[in-house]
XYZ file of C-alpha atoms in Angstrom:
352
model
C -213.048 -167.500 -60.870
C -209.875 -165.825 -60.348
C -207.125 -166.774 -62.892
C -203.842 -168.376 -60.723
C -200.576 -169.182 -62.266
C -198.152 -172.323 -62.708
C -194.918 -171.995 -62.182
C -194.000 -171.110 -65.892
C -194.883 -167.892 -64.526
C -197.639 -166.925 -66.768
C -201.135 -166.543 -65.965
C -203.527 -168.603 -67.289
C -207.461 -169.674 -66.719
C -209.747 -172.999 -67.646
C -212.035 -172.889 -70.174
C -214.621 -175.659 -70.980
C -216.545 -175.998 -74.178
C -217.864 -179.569 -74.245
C -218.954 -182.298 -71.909
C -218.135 -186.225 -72.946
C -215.428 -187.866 -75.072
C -215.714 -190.577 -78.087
C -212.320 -192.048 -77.316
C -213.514 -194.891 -75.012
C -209.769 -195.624 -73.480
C -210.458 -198.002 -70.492
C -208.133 -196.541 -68.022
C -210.568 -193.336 -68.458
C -212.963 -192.460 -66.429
C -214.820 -189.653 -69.015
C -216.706 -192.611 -70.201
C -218.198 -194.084 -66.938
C -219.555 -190.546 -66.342
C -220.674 -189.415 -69.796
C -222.250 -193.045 -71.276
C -225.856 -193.690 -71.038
C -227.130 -197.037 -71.319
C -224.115 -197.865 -72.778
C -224.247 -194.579 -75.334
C -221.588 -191.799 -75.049
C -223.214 -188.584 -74.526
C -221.651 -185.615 -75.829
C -222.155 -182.686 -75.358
C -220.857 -179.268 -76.763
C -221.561 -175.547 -76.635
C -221.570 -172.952 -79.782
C -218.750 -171.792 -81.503
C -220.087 -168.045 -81.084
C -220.391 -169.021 -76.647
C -216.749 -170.196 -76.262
C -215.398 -167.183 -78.215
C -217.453 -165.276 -76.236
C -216.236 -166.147 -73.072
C -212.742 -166.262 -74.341
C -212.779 -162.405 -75.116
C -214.905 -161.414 -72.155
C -212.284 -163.355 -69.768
C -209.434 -161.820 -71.811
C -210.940 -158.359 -71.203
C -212.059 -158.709 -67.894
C -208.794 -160.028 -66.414
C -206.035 -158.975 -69.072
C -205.324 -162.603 -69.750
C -203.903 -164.627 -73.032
C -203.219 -167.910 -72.028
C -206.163 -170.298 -72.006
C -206.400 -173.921 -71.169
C -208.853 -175.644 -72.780
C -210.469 -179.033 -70.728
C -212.094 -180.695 -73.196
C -211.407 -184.122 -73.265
C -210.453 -183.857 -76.772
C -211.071 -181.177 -78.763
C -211.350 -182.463 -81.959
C -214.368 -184.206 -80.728
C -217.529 -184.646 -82.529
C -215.755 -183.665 -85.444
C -213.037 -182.054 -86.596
C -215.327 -179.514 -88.395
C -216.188 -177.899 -85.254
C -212.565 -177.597 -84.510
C -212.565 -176.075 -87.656
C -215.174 -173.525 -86.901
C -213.783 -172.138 -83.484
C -210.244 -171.486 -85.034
C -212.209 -169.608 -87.526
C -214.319 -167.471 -85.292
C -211.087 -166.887 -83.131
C -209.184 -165.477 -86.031
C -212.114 -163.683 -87.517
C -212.578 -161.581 -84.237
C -208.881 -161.175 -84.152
C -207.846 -162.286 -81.337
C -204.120 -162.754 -80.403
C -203.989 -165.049 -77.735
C -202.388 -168.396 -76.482
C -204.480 -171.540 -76.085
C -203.388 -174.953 -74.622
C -205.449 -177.850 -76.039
C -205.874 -181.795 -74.884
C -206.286 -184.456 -78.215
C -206.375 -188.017 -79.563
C -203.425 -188.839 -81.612
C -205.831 -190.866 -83.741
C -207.451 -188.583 -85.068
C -205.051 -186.858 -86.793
C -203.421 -187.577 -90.570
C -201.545 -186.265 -93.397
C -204.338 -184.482 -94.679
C -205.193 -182.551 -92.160
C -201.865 -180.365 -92.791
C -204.668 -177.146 -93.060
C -206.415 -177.348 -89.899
C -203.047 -177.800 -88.246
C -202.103 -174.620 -89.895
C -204.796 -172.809 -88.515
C -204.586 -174.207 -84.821
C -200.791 -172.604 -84.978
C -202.314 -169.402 -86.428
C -205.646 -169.200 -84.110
C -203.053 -169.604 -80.501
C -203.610 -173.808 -80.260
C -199.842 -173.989 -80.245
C -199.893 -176.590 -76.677
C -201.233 -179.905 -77.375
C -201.138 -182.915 -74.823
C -201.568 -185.746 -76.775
C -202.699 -188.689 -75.703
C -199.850 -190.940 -76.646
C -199.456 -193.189 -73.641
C -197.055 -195.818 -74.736
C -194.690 -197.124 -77.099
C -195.896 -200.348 -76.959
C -198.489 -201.915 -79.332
C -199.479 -204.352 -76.183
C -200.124 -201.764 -73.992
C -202.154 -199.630 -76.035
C -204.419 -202.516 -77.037
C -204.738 -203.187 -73.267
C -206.191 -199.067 -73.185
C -207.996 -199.307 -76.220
C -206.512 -196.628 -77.901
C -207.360 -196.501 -81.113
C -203.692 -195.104 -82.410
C -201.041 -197.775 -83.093
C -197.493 -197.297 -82.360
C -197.029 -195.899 -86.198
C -200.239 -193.657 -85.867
C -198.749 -191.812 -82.633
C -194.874 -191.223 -84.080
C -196.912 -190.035 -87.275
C -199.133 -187.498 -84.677
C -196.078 -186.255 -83.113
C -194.041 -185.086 -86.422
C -197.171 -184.114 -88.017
C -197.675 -181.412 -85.217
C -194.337 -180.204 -84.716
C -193.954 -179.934 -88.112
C -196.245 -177.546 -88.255
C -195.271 -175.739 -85.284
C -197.251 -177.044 -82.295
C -195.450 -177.801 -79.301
C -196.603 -181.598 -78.521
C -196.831 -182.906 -74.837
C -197.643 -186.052 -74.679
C -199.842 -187.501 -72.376
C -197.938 -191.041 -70.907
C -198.461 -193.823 -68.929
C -194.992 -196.144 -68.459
C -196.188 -198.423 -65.190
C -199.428 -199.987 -64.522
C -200.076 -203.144 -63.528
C -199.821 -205.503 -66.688
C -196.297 -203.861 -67.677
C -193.538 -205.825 -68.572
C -189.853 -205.231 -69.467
C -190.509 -205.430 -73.113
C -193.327 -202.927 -72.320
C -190.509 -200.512 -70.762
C -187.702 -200.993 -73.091
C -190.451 -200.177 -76.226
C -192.034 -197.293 -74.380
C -188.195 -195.876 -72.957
C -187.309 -195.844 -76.323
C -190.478 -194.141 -78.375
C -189.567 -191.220 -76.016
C -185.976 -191.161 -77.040
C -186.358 -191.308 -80.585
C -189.188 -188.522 -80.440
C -187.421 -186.207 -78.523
C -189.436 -186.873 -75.218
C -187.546 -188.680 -72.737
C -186.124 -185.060 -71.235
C -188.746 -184.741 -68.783
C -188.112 -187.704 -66.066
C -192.373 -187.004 -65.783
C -192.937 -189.453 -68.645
C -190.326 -192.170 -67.719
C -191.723 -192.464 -64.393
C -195.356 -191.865 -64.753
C -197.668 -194.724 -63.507
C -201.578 -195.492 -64.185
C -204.263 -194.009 -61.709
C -206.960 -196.655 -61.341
C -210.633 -194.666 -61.193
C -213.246 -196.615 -59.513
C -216.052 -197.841 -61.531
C -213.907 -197.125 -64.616
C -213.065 -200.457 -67.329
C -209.727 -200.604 -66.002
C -210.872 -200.780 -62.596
C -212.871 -203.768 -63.622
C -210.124 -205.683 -65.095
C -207.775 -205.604 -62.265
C -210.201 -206.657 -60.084
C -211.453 -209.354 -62.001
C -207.737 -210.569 -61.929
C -207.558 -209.906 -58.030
C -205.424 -206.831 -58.236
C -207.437 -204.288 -56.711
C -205.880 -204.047 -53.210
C -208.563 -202.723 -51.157
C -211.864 -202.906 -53.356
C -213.935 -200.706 -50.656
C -211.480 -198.235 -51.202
C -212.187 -195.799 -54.032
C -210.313 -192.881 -53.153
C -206.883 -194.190 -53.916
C -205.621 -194.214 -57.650
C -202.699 -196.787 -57.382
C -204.641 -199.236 -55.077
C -203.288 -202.337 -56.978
C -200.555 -205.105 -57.027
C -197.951 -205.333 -59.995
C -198.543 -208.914 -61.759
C -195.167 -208.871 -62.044
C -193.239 -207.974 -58.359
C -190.438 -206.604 -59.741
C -192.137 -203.953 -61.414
C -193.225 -202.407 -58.466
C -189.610 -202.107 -57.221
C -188.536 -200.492 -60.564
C -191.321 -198.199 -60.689
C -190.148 -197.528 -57.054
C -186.942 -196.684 -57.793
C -187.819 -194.839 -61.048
C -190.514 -192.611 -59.042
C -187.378 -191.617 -57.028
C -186.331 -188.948 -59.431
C -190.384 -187.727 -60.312
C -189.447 -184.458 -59.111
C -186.327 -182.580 -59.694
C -185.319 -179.145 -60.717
C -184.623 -179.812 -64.607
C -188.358 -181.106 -64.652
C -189.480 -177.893 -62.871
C -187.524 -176.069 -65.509
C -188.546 -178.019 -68.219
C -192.161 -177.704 -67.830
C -191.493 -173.607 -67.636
C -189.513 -173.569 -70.514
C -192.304 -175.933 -72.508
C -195.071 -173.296 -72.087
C -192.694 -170.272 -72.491
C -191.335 -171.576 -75.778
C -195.003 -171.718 -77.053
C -196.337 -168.649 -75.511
C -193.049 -166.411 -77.152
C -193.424 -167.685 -80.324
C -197.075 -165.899 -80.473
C -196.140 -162.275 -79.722
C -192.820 -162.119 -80.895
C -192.362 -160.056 -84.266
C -189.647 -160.605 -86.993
C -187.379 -158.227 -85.005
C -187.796 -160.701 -82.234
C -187.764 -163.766 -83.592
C -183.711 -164.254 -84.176
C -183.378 -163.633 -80.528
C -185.903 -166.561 -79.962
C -184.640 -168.900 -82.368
C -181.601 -168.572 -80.585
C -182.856 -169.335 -77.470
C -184.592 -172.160 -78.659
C -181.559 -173.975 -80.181
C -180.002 -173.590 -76.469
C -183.157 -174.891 -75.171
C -183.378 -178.174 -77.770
C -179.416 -178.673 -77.306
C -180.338 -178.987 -73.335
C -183.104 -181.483 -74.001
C -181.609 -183.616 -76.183
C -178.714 -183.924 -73.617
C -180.993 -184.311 -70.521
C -182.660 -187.104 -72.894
C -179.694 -189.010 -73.535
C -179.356 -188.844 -69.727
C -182.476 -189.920 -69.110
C -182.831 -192.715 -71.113
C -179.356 -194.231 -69.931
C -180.449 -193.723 -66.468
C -184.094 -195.621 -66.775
C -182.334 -198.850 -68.952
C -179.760 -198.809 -66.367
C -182.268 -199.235 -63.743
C -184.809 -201.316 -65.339
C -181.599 -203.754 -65.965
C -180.043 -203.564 -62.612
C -183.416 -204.766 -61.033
C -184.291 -207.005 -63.463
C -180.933 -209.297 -63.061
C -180.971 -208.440 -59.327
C -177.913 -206.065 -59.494
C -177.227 -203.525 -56.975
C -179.034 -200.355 -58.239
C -176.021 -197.867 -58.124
C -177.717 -195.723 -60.370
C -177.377 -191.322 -59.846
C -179.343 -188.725 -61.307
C -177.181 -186.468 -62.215
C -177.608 -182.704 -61.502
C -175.337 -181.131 -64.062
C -175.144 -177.617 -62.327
C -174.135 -175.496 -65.229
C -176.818 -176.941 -67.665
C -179.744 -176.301 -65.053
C -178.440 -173.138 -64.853
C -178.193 -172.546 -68.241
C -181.941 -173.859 -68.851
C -182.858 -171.497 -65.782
C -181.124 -168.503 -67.805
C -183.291 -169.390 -71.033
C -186.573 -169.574 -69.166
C -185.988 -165.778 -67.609
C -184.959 -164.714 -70.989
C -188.090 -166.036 -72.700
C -190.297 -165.011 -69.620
C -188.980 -161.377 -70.215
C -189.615 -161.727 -74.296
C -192.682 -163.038 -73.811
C -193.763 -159.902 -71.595
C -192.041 -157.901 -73.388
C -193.875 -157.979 -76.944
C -196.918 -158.954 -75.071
C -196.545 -155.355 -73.994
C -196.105 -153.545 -76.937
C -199.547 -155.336 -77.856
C -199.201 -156.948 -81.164
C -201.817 -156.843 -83.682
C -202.400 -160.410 -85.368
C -201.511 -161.743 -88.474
C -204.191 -162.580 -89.749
């Protein structure tokens, strides 16, 4: 397959190195797929065949940016994980990986292998956080609490992996409460910049445990048809009008930006050398000053919202395009875009 490119502007192919996932969330549907008489199946290629492929790809088609599909890495165990950082560094190879996880499975002692997924290229992990409510992640089975997620997030970024976490803010069980507690894990970990997260909403898979439980509680709309993911009623009406009015923002340009700026801020940080790296840092404290401010915004705007419809207030609510801060975030992105390139050019040897 031909490698094809996001809009963060740098190339990047799939890579796949097991089949199945021991998180059993309900809203997944992994598990109706991969479970055999009620058994997860897992199943995972060497160590020595993923590497393989990596550096044949790389070769082949001049690539360094690799997303890996798993549906958690760290999954039979985290001494596999181990292994493939250690065969990537051992073979040298300077590229930049993006990686999907379980917050779960992550704790203070495992400070080393975080060490060597920044070193090996893991530096992009979507984490499946998915709320900041202790209700809500009972009701998807996660196996993180509300602690073990905040506890995920600054364990990662403190050691230098960029953390996007994976979300889910309506579905149809959600409740104010449910809003208020997720809006505001977001905003205290440095999330709610991306509108993405405040407005994302629960796809329904056919056949998987969620689907079960809606329609057990008649809230499958149309249970012949399995094509559509949000084919259900709100338990609560006015949910549906505040994710409706919430959705009405999904896509805007600081989100566009965002999301370049996310995988260019991880993808710099790799090839950049010491003479470099004062010139990114500065960058980067533009870019965090940005975030923080869209995230103030952000938050303000979703309570507002969530209020006004709640109390059956006009919703008079504006999302507010600040001209000379998208700008400004544009400016970053073209300056990290050409850094990137740049000492991705001049072909940097590895640390390690």
């Amino acid at each position: 397959e031909q490698p094809y490119e996001e809009p963060n502007d740098i190339p990047y192919t799939s890579i796949c190195t097991s089949r199945g996932c021991y998180g059993n969330c309900s809203f997944c549907c992994a598990n109706t797929i991969s479970k055999h008489d009620g058994v997860v199946m897992w199943r995972g290629r060497t160590v020595e065949s993923v590497v393989d492929e990596i550096e044949s790809v790389s070769k082949k088609y001049n690539l360094f940016s690799f997303c890996i599909m798993d549906s958690s890495i760290e999954d039979p165990n985290k001494e596999r994980l181990d292994s493939l950082c250690n065969e990537i560094m051992k073979r040298k190879l300077n590229l930049f990986f993006r990686i999907e996880t379980r917050a779960s499975s992550y704790k203070s002692t495992d400070t080393k292998l975080l060490k060597k997924l920044y070193h090996c290229g893991m530096r992009f992990a979507i984490v499946g956080i998915e709320s900041g409510s202790k209700k809500m992640l009972e009701l998807y089975r996660k196996k993180a609490t509300v602690n073990d997620n905040k506890t995920c997030l600054e364990l990662f970024k403190k050691n230098g992996i960029f953390v996007q976490p994976g979300f889910i803010m309506f579905n149809p069980y959600t409740d104010y409460s449910d809003l208020e507690e997720s809006a505001k894990f977001l905003y205290d970990s440095s999330e709610a910049y991306r509108w993405e997260w405040l407005s994302s909403r629960l796809s329904v898979y056919y056949n998987s445990e969620m689907w079960h439980y809606l329609k057990e509680d008649n809230l499958i709309i149309d249970p012949d048809n399995i094509v559509d993911d949000h084919n259900y009623y709100f338990k609560n009406e006015k949910m549906k009008d505040i994710c409706s009015a919430i959705n009405i923002y999904r896509t805007n340009e600081f989100d566009i930006e965002f999301k370049r700026s996310d995988y260019l801020e991880c993808a710099a940080s790799i090839f950049c050398d010491s003479s470099e790296r004062e010139q990114l840092g500065l960058h980067l404290i533009n870019l965090n000053r940005i975030r923080q401010l869209r995230g103030e915004h952000n938050f303000k705007l979703f309570m507002f919202i969530t209020d006004s419809i709640r109390k059956g207030l006009p919703n008079e609510s504006k999302f507010i395009m600040d001209k000379s801060m998208l700008d400004s975030l544009k400016r970053i992105n073209s300056e990290l875009l050409e850094l990137t390139n740049r000492a991705r050019a001049n072909k940097k040897t590895c640390a390690w």
